[in-house]
């Protein structure tokens, strides 16, 4: 397709971002190849996408996050949707979870709890000041200001 600026992938699907931020997806429907449920939110303004093993998360201008794909792999972010409505600057993923960094360094996670999708045990330490996230296949590590 003309105007494609970036292509992202997971185990069985692809997501392309076109000029203007429209997203086009293809591949296994259960892995995010079918984004029709959120197509209206992916029609413009997407700046970056991250993929878990079976889902995608897109960051839009203004920092809104849109997710789709297998619910248990992070395709369902409804539990934290209010915290993903604006202000996200970066998204990281592992096999089954996502971590978003917001302005000011707050971290929001979702997806499989055993893969870091539930960070409630360390939420106080992730409330501000995080500058980077690193991921393994099943966990996240956050770097805060001052190391």
PDB file of N, CA and C in Angstrom, residues 16-95:
ATOM      1  N   UNK A  16       0.495  -2.032   9.719  1.00  0.00           N
ATOM      2  CA  UNK A  16       1.236  -0.998   9.002  1.00  0.00           C
ATOM      3  C   UNK A  16       0.663   0.363   9.354  1.00  0.00           C
ATOM      4  N   UNK A  17       1.553   1.334   9.559  1.00  0.00           N
ATOM      5  CA  UNK A  17       1.137   2.718   9.773  1.00  0.00           C
ATOM      6  C   UNK A  17       1.408   3.476   8.488  1.00  0.00           C
ATOM      7  N   UNK A  18       0.378   4.160   8.010  1.00  0.00           N
ATOM      8  CA  UNK A  18       0.499   4.944   6.790  1.00  0.00           C
ATOM      9  C   UNK A  18       0.678   6.428   7.132  1.00  0.00           C
ATOM     10  N   UNK A  19       1.053   7.203   6.120  1.00  0.00           N
ATOM     11  CA  UNK A  19       1.151   8.645   6.299  1.00  0.00           C
ATOM     12  C   UNK A  19      -0.171   9.152   6.864  1.00  0.00           C
ATOM     13  N   UNK A  20      -0.124  10.006   7.858  1.00  0.00           N
ATOM     14  CA  UNK A  20      -1.336  10.492   8.500  1.00  0.00           C
ATOM     15  C   UNK A  20      -1.761   9.640   9.680  1.00  0.00           C
ATOM     16  N   UNK A  21      -1.085   8.496   9.865  1.00  0.00           N
ATOM     17  CA  UNK A  21      -1.340   7.678  11.041  1.00  0.00           C
ATOM     18  C   UNK A  21      -2.454   6.663  10.928  1.00  0.00           C
ATOM     19  N   UNK A  22      -2.925   6.363   9.721  1.00  0.00           N
ATOM     20  CA  UNK A  22      -3.916   5.293   9.555  1.00  0.00           C
ATOM     21  C   UNK A  22      -3.218   3.946   9.710  1.00  0.00           C
ATOM     22  N   UNK A  23      -3.892   2.979  10.349  1.00  0.00           N
ATOM     23  CA  UNK A  23      -3.333   1.644  10.541  1.00  0.00           C
ATOM     24  C   UNK A  23      -4.089   0.636   9.682  1.00  0.00           C
ATOM     25  N   UNK A  24      -3.331  -0.210   9.001  1.00  0.00           N
ATOM     26  CA  UNK A  24      -3.875  -1.309   8.213  1.00  0.00           C
ATOM     27  C   UNK A  24      -3.302  -2.597   8.793  1.00  0.00           C
ATOM     28  N   UNK A  25      -4.166  -3.590   9.068  1.00  0.00           N
ATOM     29  CA  UNK A  25      -3.700  -4.837   9.674  1.00  0.00           C
ATOM     30  C   UNK A  25      -4.035  -6.027   8.781  1.00  0.00           C
ATOM     31  N   UNK A  26      -3.231  -7.092   8.924  1.00  0.00           N
ATOM     32  CA  UNK A  26      -3.508  -8.334   8.216  1.00  0.00           C
ATOM     33  C   UNK A  26      -2.819  -9.482   8.939  1.00  0.00           C
ATOM     34  N   UNK A  27      -3.261 -10.698   8.616  1.00  0.00           N
ATOM     35  CA  UNK A  27      -2.718 -11.883   9.258  1.00  0.00           C
ATOM     36  C   UNK A  27      -3.789 -12.580  10.071  1.00  0.00           C
ATOM     37  N   UNK A  28      -3.380 -13.392  11.028  1.00  0.00           N
ATOM     38  CA  UNK A  28      -4.302 -14.160  11.855  1.00  0.00           C
ATOM     39  C   UNK A  28      -5.211 -13.221  12.643  1.00  0.00           C
ATOM     40  N   UNK A  29      -6.515 -13.376  12.454  1.00  0.00           N
ATOM     41  CA  UNK A  29      -7.485 -12.493  13.109  1.00  0.00           C
ATOM     42  C   UNK A  29      -7.339 -12.483  14.625  1.00  0.00           C
ATOM     43  N   UNK A  30      -7.096 -13.629  15.235  1.00  0.00           N
ATOM     44  CA  UNK A  30      -6.993 -13.731  16.685  1.00  0.00           C
ATOM     45  C   UNK A  30      -5.735 -13.114  17.258  1.00  0.00           C
ATOM     46  N   UNK A  31      -4.781 -12.789  16.399  1.00  0.00           N
ATOM     47  CA  UNK A  31      -3.511 -12.205  16.825  1.00  0.00           C
ATOM     48  C   UNK A  31      -3.420 -10.712  16.500  1.00  0.00           C
ATOM     49  N   UNK A  32      -4.528 -10.126  16.114  1.00  0.00           N
ATOM     50  CA  UNK A  32      -4.529  -8.700  15.787  1.00  0.00           C
ATOM     51  C   UNK A  32      -4.565  -8.408  14.309  1.00  0.00           C
ATOM     52  N   UNK A  33      -4.646  -9.446  13.478  1.00  0.00           N
ATOM     53  CA  UNK A  33      -4.753  -9.236  12.039  1.00  0.00           C
ATOM     54  C   UNK A  33      -6.081  -8.622  11.640  1.00  0.00           C
ATOM     55  N   UNK A  34      -7.067  -8.703  12.526  1.00  0.00           N
ATOM     56  CA  UNK A  34      -8.373  -8.078  12.325  1.00  0.00           C
ATOM     57  C   UNK A  34      -8.535  -6.986  13.371  1.00  0.00           C
ATOM     58  N   UNK A  35      -8.461  -5.743  12.928  1.00  0.00           N
ATOM     59  CA  UNK A  35      -8.596  -4.606  13.846  1.00  0.00           C
ATOM     60  C   UNK A  35      -9.927  -3.887  13.651  1.00  0.00           C
ATOM     61  N   UNK A  36     -10.893  -4.555  13.029  1.00  0.00           N
ATOM     62  CA  UNK A  36     -12.159  -3.895  12.706  1.00  0.00           C
ATOM     63  C   UNK A  36     -12.895  -3.362  13.935  1.00  0.00           C
ATOM     64  N   UNK A  37     -12.736  -3.993  15.092  1.00  0.00           N
ATOM     65  CA  UNK A  37     -13.423  -3.538  16.306  1.00  0.00           C
ATOM     66  C   UNK A  37     -12.947  -2.161  16.767  1.00  0.00           C
ATOM     67  N   UNK A  38     -11.739  -1.778  16.369  1.00  0.00           N
ATOM     68  CA  UNK A  38     -11.186  -0.473  16.761  1.00  0.00           C
ATOM     69  C   UNK A  38     -10.780   0.362  15.541  1.00  0.00           C
ATOM     70  N   UNK A  39     -11.280  -0.020  14.371  1.00  0.00           N
ATOM     71  CA  UNK A  39     -10.871   0.640  13.123  1.00  0.00           C
ATOM     72  C   UNK A  39     -11.107   2.142  13.144  1.00  0.00           C
ATOM     73  N   UNK A  40     -12.205   2.580  13.762  1.00  0.00           N
ATOM     74  CA  UNK A  40     -12.484   4.016  13.818  1.00  0.00           C
ATOM     75  C   UNK A  40     -11.413   4.766  14.596  1.00  0.00           C
ATOM     76  N   UNK A  41     -10.836   4.119  15.603  1.00  0.00           N
ATOM     77  CA  UNK A  41      -9.798   4.761  16.417  1.00  0.00           C
ATOM     78  C   UNK A  41      -8.417   4.647  15.762  1.00  0.00           C
ATOM     79  N   UNK A  42      -8.306   3.819  14.715  1.00  0.00           N
ATOM     80  CA  UNK A  42      -7.032   3.636  14.019  1.00  0.00           C
ATOM     81  C   UNK A  42      -7.037   4.301  12.644  1.00  0.00           C
ATOM     82  N   UNK A  43      -8.035   5.130  12.375  1.00  0.00           N
ATOM     83  CA  UNK A  43      -8.169   5.750  11.060  1.00  0.00           C
ATOM     84  C   UNK A  43      -7.162   6.864  10.823  1.00  0.00           C
ATOM     85  N   UNK A  44      -6.625   7.448  11.902  1.00  0.00           N
ATOM     86  CA  UNK A  44      -5.653   8.536  11.765  1.00  0.00           C
ATOM     87  C   UNK A  44      -4.970   8.784  13.101  1.00  0.00           C
ATOM     88  N   UNK A  45      -3.786   9.409  13.034  1.00  0.00           N
ATOM     89  CA  UNK A  45      -3.118   9.885  14.237  1.00  0.00           C
ATOM     90  C   UNK A  45      -2.228   8.910  14.970  1.00  0.00           C
ATOM     91  N   UNK A  46      -2.072   7.675  14.488  1.00  0.00           N
ATOM     92  CA  UNK A  46      -1.206   6.716  15.175  1.00  0.00           C
ATOM     93  C   UNK A  46       0.260   7.053  14.881  1.00  0.00           C
ATOM     94  N   UNK A  47       1.064   7.093  15.935  1.00  0.00           N
ATOM     95  CA  UNK A  47       2.477   7.434  15.781  1.00  0.00           C
ATOM     96  C   UNK A  47       3.417   6.247  15.979  1.00  0.00           C
ATOM     97  N   UNK A  48       2.975   5.227  16.729  1.00  0.00           N
ATOM     98  CA  UNK A  48       3.822   4.057  16.976  1.00  0.00           C
ATOM     99  C   UNK A  48       2.954   2.881  17.411  1.00  0.00           C
ATOM    100  N   UNK A  49       3.463   1.674  17.183  1.00  0.00           N
ATOM    101  CA  UNK A  49       2.769   0.447  17.584  1.00  0.00           C
ATOM    102  C   UNK A  49       3.779  -0.480  18.234  1.00  0.00           C
ATOM    103  N   UNK A  50       3.315  -1.233  19.214  1.00  0.00           N
ATOM    104  CA  UNK A  50       4.116  -2.284  19.832  1.00  0.00           C
ATOM    105  C   UNK A  50       3.304  -3.567  19.777  1.00  0.00           C
ATOM    106  N   UNK A  51       3.971  -4.691  19.629  1.00  0.00           N
ATOM    107  CA  UNK A  51       3.265  -5.957  19.550  1.00  0.00           C
ATOM    108  C   UNK A  51       3.717  -6.945  20.607  1.00  0.00           C
ATOM    109  N   UNK A  52       2.750  -7.587  21.256  1.00  0.00           N
ATOM    110  CA  UNK A  52       3.057  -8.738  22.107  1.00  0.00           C
ATOM    111  C   UNK A  52       3.017  -9.962  21.192  1.00  0.00           C
ATOM    112  N   UNK A  53       2.980 -11.134  21.758  1.00  0.00           N
ATOM    113  CA  UNK A  53       2.941 -12.344  20.944  1.00  0.00           C
ATOM    114  C   UNK A  53       1.648 -12.429  20.126  1.00  0.00           C
ATOM    115  N   UNK A  54       0.562 -11.860  20.640  1.00  0.00           N
ATOM    116  CA  UNK A  54      -0.733 -12.047  19.985  1.00  0.00           C
ATOM    117  C   UNK A  54      -1.636 -10.819  20.024  1.00  0.00           C
ATOM    118  N   UNK A  55      -1.075  -9.630  20.246  1.00  0.00           N
ATOM    119  CA  UNK A  55      -1.881  -8.406  20.283  1.00  0.00           C
ATOM    120  C   UNK A  55      -1.016  -7.214  19.901  1.00  0.00           C
ATOM    121  N   UNK A  56      -1.680  -6.093  19.662  1.00  0.00           N
ATOM    122  CA  UNK A  56      -0.985  -4.845  19.348  1.00  0.00           C
ATOM    123  C   UNK A  56      -1.498  -3.730  20.256  1.00  0.00           C
ATOM    124  N   UNK A  57      -0.650  -2.737  20.476  1.00  0.00           N
ATOM    125  CA  UNK A  57      -1.024  -1.508  21.171  1.00  0.00           C
ATOM    126  C   UNK A  57      -0.473  -0.346  20.357  1.00  0.00           C
ATOM    127  N   UNK A  58      -1.331   0.588  20.012  1.00  0.00           N
ATOM    128  CA  UNK A  58      -0.932   1.748  19.218  1.00  0.00           C
ATOM    129  C   UNK A  58      -0.993   3.003  20.076  1.00  0.00           C
ATOM    130  N   UNK A  59      -0.006   3.878  19.900  1.00  0.00           N
ATOM    131  CA  UNK A  59      -0.002   5.186  20.556  1.00  0.00           C
ATOM    132  C   UNK A  59      -0.402   6.218  19.513  1.00  0.00           C
ATOM    133  N   UNK A  60      -1.350   7.065  19.889  1.00  0.00           N
ATOM    134  CA  UNK A  60      -1.805   8.115  18.996  1.00  0.00           C
ATOM    135  C   UNK A  60      -1.248   9.470  19.426  1.00  0.00           C
ATOM    136  N   UNK A  61      -1.342  10.435  18.525  1.00  0.00           N
ATOM    137  CA  UNK A  61      -0.976  11.804  18.864  1.00  0.00           C
ATOM    138  C   UNK A  61      -1.762  12.193  20.106  1.00  0.00           C
ATOM    139  N   UNK A  62      -1.119  12.807  21.069  1.00  0.00           N
ATOM    140  CA  UNK A  62      -1.772  13.144  22.331  1.00  0.00           C
ATOM    141  C   UNK A  62      -1.645  12.057  23.376  1.00  0.00           C
ATOM    142  N   UNK A  63      -1.122  10.893  22.961  1.00  0.00           N
ATOM    143  CA  UNK A  63      -0.832   9.846  23.931  1.00  0.00           C
ATOM    144  C   UNK A  63      -1.952   8.891  24.262  1.00  0.00           C
ATOM    145  N   UNK A  64      -3.018   8.843  23.474  1.00  0.00           N
ATOM    146  CA  UNK A  64      -4.060   7.833  23.672  1.00  0.00           C
ATOM    147  C   UNK A  64      -3.530   6.490  23.183  1.00  0.00           C
ATOM    148  N   UNK A  65      -3.916   5.404  23.867  1.00  0.00           N
ATOM    149  CA  UNK A  65      -3.517   4.058  23.470  1.00  0.00           C
ATOM    150  C   UNK A  65      -4.735   3.284  23.005  1.00  0.00           C
ATOM    151  N   UNK A  66      -4.580   2.579  21.881  1.00  0.00           N
ATOM    152  CA  UNK A  66      -5.621   1.717  21.327  1.00  0.00           C
ATOM    153  C   UNK A  66      -5.054   0.305  21.255  1.00  0.00           C
ATOM    154  N   UNK A  67      -5.789  -0.687  21.780  1.00  0.00           N
ATOM    155  CA  UNK A  67      -5.310  -2.065  21.770  1.00  0.00           C
ATOM    156  C   UNK A  67      -6.287  -2.977  21.032  1.00  0.00           C
ATOM    157  N   UNK A  68      -5.750  -4.045  20.453  1.00  0.00           N
ATOM    158  CA  UNK A  68      -6.566  -5.053  19.789  1.00  0.00           C
ATOM    159  C   UNK A  68      -5.760  -6.342  19.675  1.00  0.00           C
ATOM    160  N   UNK A  69      -6.466  -7.429  19.394  1.00  0.00           N
ATOM    161  CA  UNK A  69      -5.835  -8.738  19.322  1.00  0.00           C
ATOM    162  C   UNK A  69      -6.324  -9.621  20.457  1.00  0.00           C
ATOM    163  N   UNK A  70      -5.556 -10.639  20.771  1.00  0.00           N
ATOM    164  CA  UNK A  70      -5.947 -11.604  21.803  1.00  0.00           C
ATOM    165  C   UNK A  70      -6.012 -10.898  23.160  1.00  0.00           C
ATOM    166  N   UNK A  71      -7.167 -10.982  23.803  1.00  0.00           N
ATOM    167  CA  UNK A  71      -7.401 -10.260  25.057  1.00  0.00           C
ATOM    168  C   UNK A  71      -6.369 -10.610  26.122  1.00  0.00           C
ATOM    169  N   UNK A  72      -6.056 -11.884  26.278  1.00  0.00           N
ATOM    170  CA  UNK A  72      -5.140 -12.319  27.339  1.00  0.00           C
ATOM    171  C   UNK A  72      -3.693 -11.938  27.061  1.00  0.00           C
ATOM    172  N   UNK A  73      -3.397 -11.523  25.843  1.00  0.00           N
ATOM    173  CA  UNK A  73      -2.042 -11.112  25.485  1.00  0.00           C
ATOM    174  C   UNK A  73      -1.916  -9.592  25.440  1.00  0.00           C
ATOM    175  N   UNK A  74      -2.872  -8.895  26.046  1.00  0.00           N
ATOM    176  CA  UNK A  74      -2.824  -7.441  26.096  1.00  0.00           C
ATOM    177  C   UNK A  74      -3.734  -6.744  25.110  1.00  0.00           C
ATOM    178  N   UNK A  75      -4.490  -7.508  24.329  1.00  0.00           N
ATOM    179  CA  UNK A  75      -5.404  -6.899  23.379  1.00  0.00           C
ATOM    180  C   UNK A  75      -6.596  -6.231  24.032  1.00  0.00           C
ATOM    181  N   UNK A  76      -6.839  -6.535  25.295  1.00  0.00           N
ATOM    182  CA  UNK A  76      -7.911  -5.906  26.068  1.00  0.00           C
ATOM    183  C   UNK A  76      -7.282  -5.068  27.175  1.00  0.00           C
ATOM    184  N   UNK A  77      -7.336  -3.762  27.013  1.00  0.00           N
ATOM    185  CA  UNK A  77      -6.778  -2.851  28.016  1.00  0.00           C
ATOM    186  C   UNK A  77      -7.869  -2.119  28.782  1.00  0.00           C
ATOM    187  N   UNK A  78      -9.092  -2.645  28.747  1.00  0.00           N
ATOM    188  CA  UNK A  78     -10.228  -1.939  29.355  1.00  0.00           C
ATOM    189  C   UNK A  78     -10.045  -1.684  30.848  1.00  0.00           C
ATOM    190  N   UNK A  79      -9.321  -2.549  31.545  1.00  0.00           N
ATOM    191  CA  UNK A  79      -9.131  -2.366  32.994  1.00  0.00           C
ATOM    192  C   UNK A  79      -8.312  -1.115  33.317  1.00  0.00           C
ATOM    193  N   UNK A  80      -7.515  -0.644  32.371  1.00  0.00           N
ATOM    194  CA  UNK A  80      -6.677   0.544  32.590  1.00  0.00           C
ATOM    195  C   UNK A  80      -6.949   1.624  31.544  1.00  0.00           C
ATOM    196  N   UNK A  81      -8.064   1.501  30.838  1.00  0.00           N
ATOM    197  CA  UNK A  81      -8.362   2.416  29.736  1.00  0.00           C
ATOM    198  C   UNK A  81      -8.356   3.878  30.156  1.00  0.00           C
ATOM    199  N   UNK A  82      -8.833   4.173  31.362  1.00  0.00           N
ATOM    200  CA  UNK A  82      -8.860   5.563  31.822  1.00  0.00           C
ATOM    201  C   UNK A  82      -7.447   6.135  31.944  1.00  0.00           C
ATOM    202  N   UNK A  83      -6.474   5.293  32.270  1.00  0.00           N
ATOM    203  CA  UNK A  83      -5.091   5.742  32.417  1.00  0.00           C
ATOM    204  C   UNK A  83      -4.355   5.777  31.076  1.00  0.00           C
ATOM    205  N   UNK A  84      -4.988   5.226  30.025  1.00  0.00           N
ATOM    206  CA  UNK A  84      -4.380   5.196  28.695  1.00  0.00           C
ATOM    207  C   UNK A  84      -5.070   6.151  27.726  1.00  0.00           C
ATOM    208  N   UNK A  85      -5.922   7.019  28.242  1.00  0.00           N
ATOM    209  CA  UNK A  85      -6.691   7.922  27.393  1.00  0.00           C
ATOM    210  C   UNK A  85      -5.854   9.070  26.834  1.00  0.00           C
ATOM    211  N   UNK A  86      -4.746   9.411  27.512  1.00  0.00           N
ATOM    212  CA  UNK A  86      -3.884  10.505  27.057  1.00  0.00           C
ATOM    213  C   UNK A  86      -2.560  10.455  27.807  1.00  0.00           C
ATOM    214  N   UNK A  87      -1.547  11.106  27.232  1.00  0.00           N
ATOM    215  CA  UNK A  87      -0.276  11.291  27.929  1.00  0.00           C
ATOM    216  C   UNK A  87       0.745  10.184  27.808  1.00  0.00           C
ATOM    217  N   UNK A  88       0.452   9.113  27.072  1.00  0.00           N
ATOM    218  CA  UNK A  88       1.437   8.038  26.921  1.00  0.00           C
ATOM    219  C   UNK A  88       2.492   8.460  25.905  1.00  0.00           C
ATOM    220  N   UNK A  89       3.751   8.281  26.268  1.00  0.00           N
ATOM    221  CA  UNK A  89       4.847   8.662  25.377  1.00  0.00           C
ATOM    222  C   UNK A  89       5.547   7.472  24.742  1.00  0.00           C
ATOM    223  N   UNK A  90       5.438   6.281  25.350  1.00  0.00           N
ATOM    224  CA  UNK A  90       6.084   5.089  24.792  1.00  0.00           C
ATOM    225  C   UNK A  90       5.393   3.839  25.302  1.00  0.00           C
ATOM    226  N   UNK A  91       5.428   2.780  24.483  1.00  0.00           N
ATOM    227  CA  UNK A  91       4.860   1.485  24.880  1.00  0.00           C
ATOM    228  C   UNK A  91       5.897   0.407  24.639  1.00  0.00           C
ATOM    229  N   UNK A  92       5.975  -0.508  25.591  1.00  0.00           N
ATOM    230  CA  UNK A  92       6.889  -1.651  25.507  1.00  0.00           C
ATOM    231  C   UNK A  92       6.065  -2.916  25.646  1.00  0.00           C
ATOM    232  N   UNK A  93       6.580  -4.022  25.122  1.00  0.00           N
ATOM    233  CA  UNK A  93       5.828  -5.272  25.203  1.00  0.00           C
ATOM    234  C   UNK A  93       6.755  -6.442  25.475  1.00  0.00           C
ATOM    235  N   UNK A  94       6.153  -7.515  25.983  1.00  0.00           N
ATOM    236  CA  UNK A  94       6.822  -8.802  26.043  1.00  0.00           C
ATOM    237  C   UNK A  94       5.851  -9.805  25.421  1.00  0.00           C
ATOM    238  N   UNK A  95       5.970 -11.082  25.706  1.00  0.00           N
ATOM    239  CA  UNK A  95       5.120 -12.070  25.041  1.00  0.00           C
ATOM    240  C   UNK A  95       3.630 -11.856  25.275  1.00  0.00           C
TER     241      UNK A  95
END
